[in-house]
Protein backbone atom coordinates (compact mmCIF):
# COMPACT_ATOMS: atom_id res chain seq x y z
CA UNK A 1 0.00 0.00 0.00
CA UNK A 2 1.27 3.43 -0.90
CA UNK A 3 -0.19 6.89 -0.43
CA UNK A 4 1.02 9.72 -2.64
CA UNK A 5 0.05 13.28 -3.46
CA UNK A 6 -0.47 14.13 -7.13
CA UNK A 7 2.67 16.28 -7.02
CA UNK A 8 4.69 13.07 -6.43
CA UNK A 9 3.18 11.23 -9.41
CA UNK A 10 5.76 10.48 -12.12
CA UNK A 11 4.59 7.63 -14.36
CA UNK A 12 1.48 5.53 -14.96
CA UNK A 13 3.41 2.30 -14.29
CA UNK A 14 3.04 3.15 -10.59
CA UNK A 15 -0.57 1.87 -10.84
CA UNK A 16 0.06 -1.44 -12.64
CA UNK A 17 -1.84 -4.25 -10.92
CA UNK A 18 -2.83 -2.10 -7.92
CA UNK A 19 -6.12 -1.00 -6.44
CA UNK A 20 -6.21 2.79 -6.73
CA UNK A 21 -8.30 5.22 -4.69
CA UNK A 22 -8.28 8.86 -5.80
CA UNK A 23 -9.53 11.54 -3.42
CA UNK A 24 -11.20 14.49 -5.11
CA UNK A 25 -12.68 15.24 -8.50
CA UNK A 26 -10.66 18.17 -9.75
CA UNK A 27 -8.82 18.29 -13.04
CA UNK A 28 -5.66 16.75 -11.59
CA UNK A 29 -7.63 13.96 -9.92
CA UNK A 30 -9.34 13.09 -13.19
CA UNK A 31 -5.95 13.08 -14.97
CA UNK A 32 -4.62 10.66 -12.34
CA UNK A 33 -7.68 8.40 -12.76
CA UNK A 34 -7.17 8.38 -16.53
CA UNK A 35 -3.51 7.51 -16.15
CA UNK A 36 -4.38 4.75 -13.68
CA UNK A 37 -6.68 3.25 -16.31
CA UNK A 38 -3.94 3.47 -18.93
CA UNK A 39 -1.39 2.13 -16.43
CA UNK A 40 -3.28 -1.10 -15.87
CA UNK A 41 -4.68 -0.57 -12.39
CA UNK A 42 -6.71 -3.53 -11.13
CA UNK A 43 -9.52 -1.41 -9.66
CA UNK A 44 -10.02 2.35 -9.43
CA UNK A 45 -12.27 4.27 -7.05
CA UNK A 46 -12.94 7.99 -6.80
CA UNK A 47 -14.08 9.63 -3.56
CA UNK A 48 -15.75 13.06 -3.68
CA UNK A 49 -17.25 15.18 -0.93
CA UNK A 50 -20.06 16.56 -3.09
CA UNK A 51 -21.33 15.83 -6.57
CA UNK A 52 -19.59 17.37 -9.54
CA UNK A 53 -20.30 18.27 -13.15
CA UNK A 54 -18.33 16.25 -15.64
CA UNK A 55 -18.22 17.27 -19.29
CA UNK A 56 -16.44 15.49 -22.12
CA UNK A 57 -13.16 16.92 -23.34
CA UNK A 58 -14.14 16.36 -26.97
CA UNK A 59 -17.62 16.89 -28.38
CA UNK A 60 -16.83 16.05 -31.99
CA UNK A 61 -14.06 13.99 -33.52
CA UNK A 62 -11.31 16.58 -33.27
CA UNK A 63 -12.99 19.66 -31.79
CA UNK A 64 -12.30 20.56 -28.16
CA UNK A 65 -15.26 21.43 -25.97
CA UNK A 66 -14.47 25.14 -25.75
CA UNK A 67 -15.28 25.71 -29.43
CA UNK A 68 -18.90 24.78 -28.70
CA UNK A 69 -19.27 27.03 -25.67
CA UNK A 70 -20.02 30.65 -26.41
CA UNK A 71 -21.33 33.42 -24.28
CA UNK A 72 -23.02 36.74 -25.06
CA UNK A 73 -20.57 38.53 -22.77
CA UNK A 74 -17.47 36.73 -24.03
CA UNK A 75 -16.67 39.57 -26.41
CA UNK A 76 -18.12 42.97 -27.17
CA UNK A 77 -18.10 43.06 -30.98
CA UNK A 78 -17.58 40.59 -33.77
CA UNK A 79 -17.63 41.67 -37.39
CA UNK A 80 -20.37 39.82 -39.36
CA UNK A 81 -17.78 38.25 -41.72
CA UNK A 82 -15.72 36.98 -38.81
CA UNK A 83 -18.86 35.39 -37.38
CA UNK A 84 -20.01 33.98 -40.72
CA UNK A 85 -16.64 32.41 -41.54
CA UNK A 86 -16.08 31.32 -37.93
CA UNK A 87 -12.62 32.83 -38.09
CA UNK A 88 -12.53 33.43 -34.37
CA UNK A 89 -12.74 29.68 -33.67
CA UNK A 90 -10.34 28.72 -36.44
CA UNK A 91 -7.70 31.13 -35.16
CA UNK A 92 -8.11 30.25 -31.49
CA UNK A 93 -8.14 26.46 -31.81
Coordinates of C-alpha atoms in Angstrom, one line a residue:
X1 CA 0.0 0.0 0.0
X2 CA 1.3 3.4 -0.9
X3 CA -0.2 6.9 -0.4
X4 CA 1.0 9.7 -2.6
X5 CA 0.1 13.3 -3.5
X6 CA -0.5 14.1 -7.1
X7 CA 2.7 16.3 -7.0
X8 CA 4.7 13.1 -6.4
X9 CA 3.2 11.2 -9.4
X10 CA 5.8 10.5 -12.1
X11 CA 4.6 7.6 -14.4
X12 CA 1.5 5.5 -15.0
X13 CA 3.4 2.3 -14.3
X14 CA 3.0 3.1 -10.6
X15 CA -0.6 1.9 -10.8
X16 CA 0.1 -1.4 -12.6
X17 CA -1.8 -4.2 -10.9
X18 CA -2.8 -2.1 -7.9
X19 CA -6.1 -1.0 -6.4
X20 CA -6.2 2.8 -6.7
X21 CA -8.3 5.2 -4.7
X22 CA -8.3 8.9 -5.8
X23 CA -9.5 11.5 -3.4
X24 CA -11.2 14.5 -5.1
X25 CA -12.7 15.2 -8.5
X26 CA -10.7 18.2 -9.8
X27 CA -8.8 18.3 -13.0
X28 CA -5.7 16.8 -11.6
X29 CA -7.6 14.0 -9.9
X30 CA -9.3 13.1 -13.2
X31 CA -6.0 13.1 -15.0
X32 CA -4.6 10.7 -12.3
X33 CA -7.7 8.4 -12.8
X34 CA -7.2 8.4 -16.5
X35 CA -3.5 7.5 -16.1
X36 CA -4.4 4.8 -13.7
X37 CA -6.7 3.2 -16.3
X38 CA -3.9 3.5 -18.9
X39 CA -1.4 2.1 -16.4
X40 CA -3.3 -1.1 -15.9
X41 CA -4.7 -0.6 -12.4
X42 CA -6.7 -3.5 -11.1
X43 CA -9.5 -1.4 -9.7
X44 CA -10.0 2.4 -9.4
X45 CA -12.3 4.3 -7.0
X46 CA -12.9 8.0 -6.8
X47 CA -14.1 9.6 -3.6
X48 CA -15.8 13.1 -3.7
X49 CA -17.3 15.2 -0.9
X50 CA -20.1 16.6 -3.1
X51 CA -21.3 15.8 -6.6
X52 CA -19.6 17.4 -9.5
X53 CA -20.3 18.3 -13.1
X54 CA -18.3 16.2 -15.6
X55 CA -18.2 17.3 -19.3
X56 CA -16.4 15.5 -22.1
X57 CA -13.2 16.9 -23.3
X58 CA -14.1 16.4 -27.0
X59 CA -17.6 16.9 -28.4
X60 CA -16.8 16.1 -32.0
X61 CA -14.1 14.0 -33.5
X62 CA -11.3 16.6 -33.3
X63 CA -13.0 19.7 -31.8
X64 CA -12.3 20.6 -28.2
X65 CA -15.3 21.4 -26.0
X66 CA -14.5 25.1 -25.8
X67 CA -15.3 25.7 -29.4
X68 CA -18.9 24.8 -28.7
X69 CA -19.3 27.0 -25.7
X70 CA -20.0 30.6 -26.4
X71 CA -21.3 33.4 -24.3
X72 CA -23.0 36.7 -25.1
X73 CA -20.6 38.5 -22.8
X74 CA -17.5 36.7 -24.0
X75 CA -16.7 39.6 -26.4
X76 CA -18.1 43.0 -27.2
X77 CA -18.1 43.1 -31.0
X78 CA -17.6 40.6 -33.8
X79 CA -17.6 41.7 -37.4
X80 CA -20.4 39.8 -39.4
X81 CA -17.8 38.3 -41.7
X82 CA -15.7 37.0 -38.8
X83 CA -18.9 35.4 -37.4
X84 CA -20.0 34.0 -40.7
X85 CA -16.6 32.4 -41.5
X86 CA -16.1 31.3 -37.9
X87 CA -12.6 32.8 -38.1
X88 CA -12.5 33.4 -34.4
X89 CA -12.7 29.7 -33.7
X90 CA -10.3 28.7 -36.4
X91 CA -7.7 31.1 -35.2
X92 CA -8.1 30.2 -31.5
X93 CA -8.1 26.5 -31.8

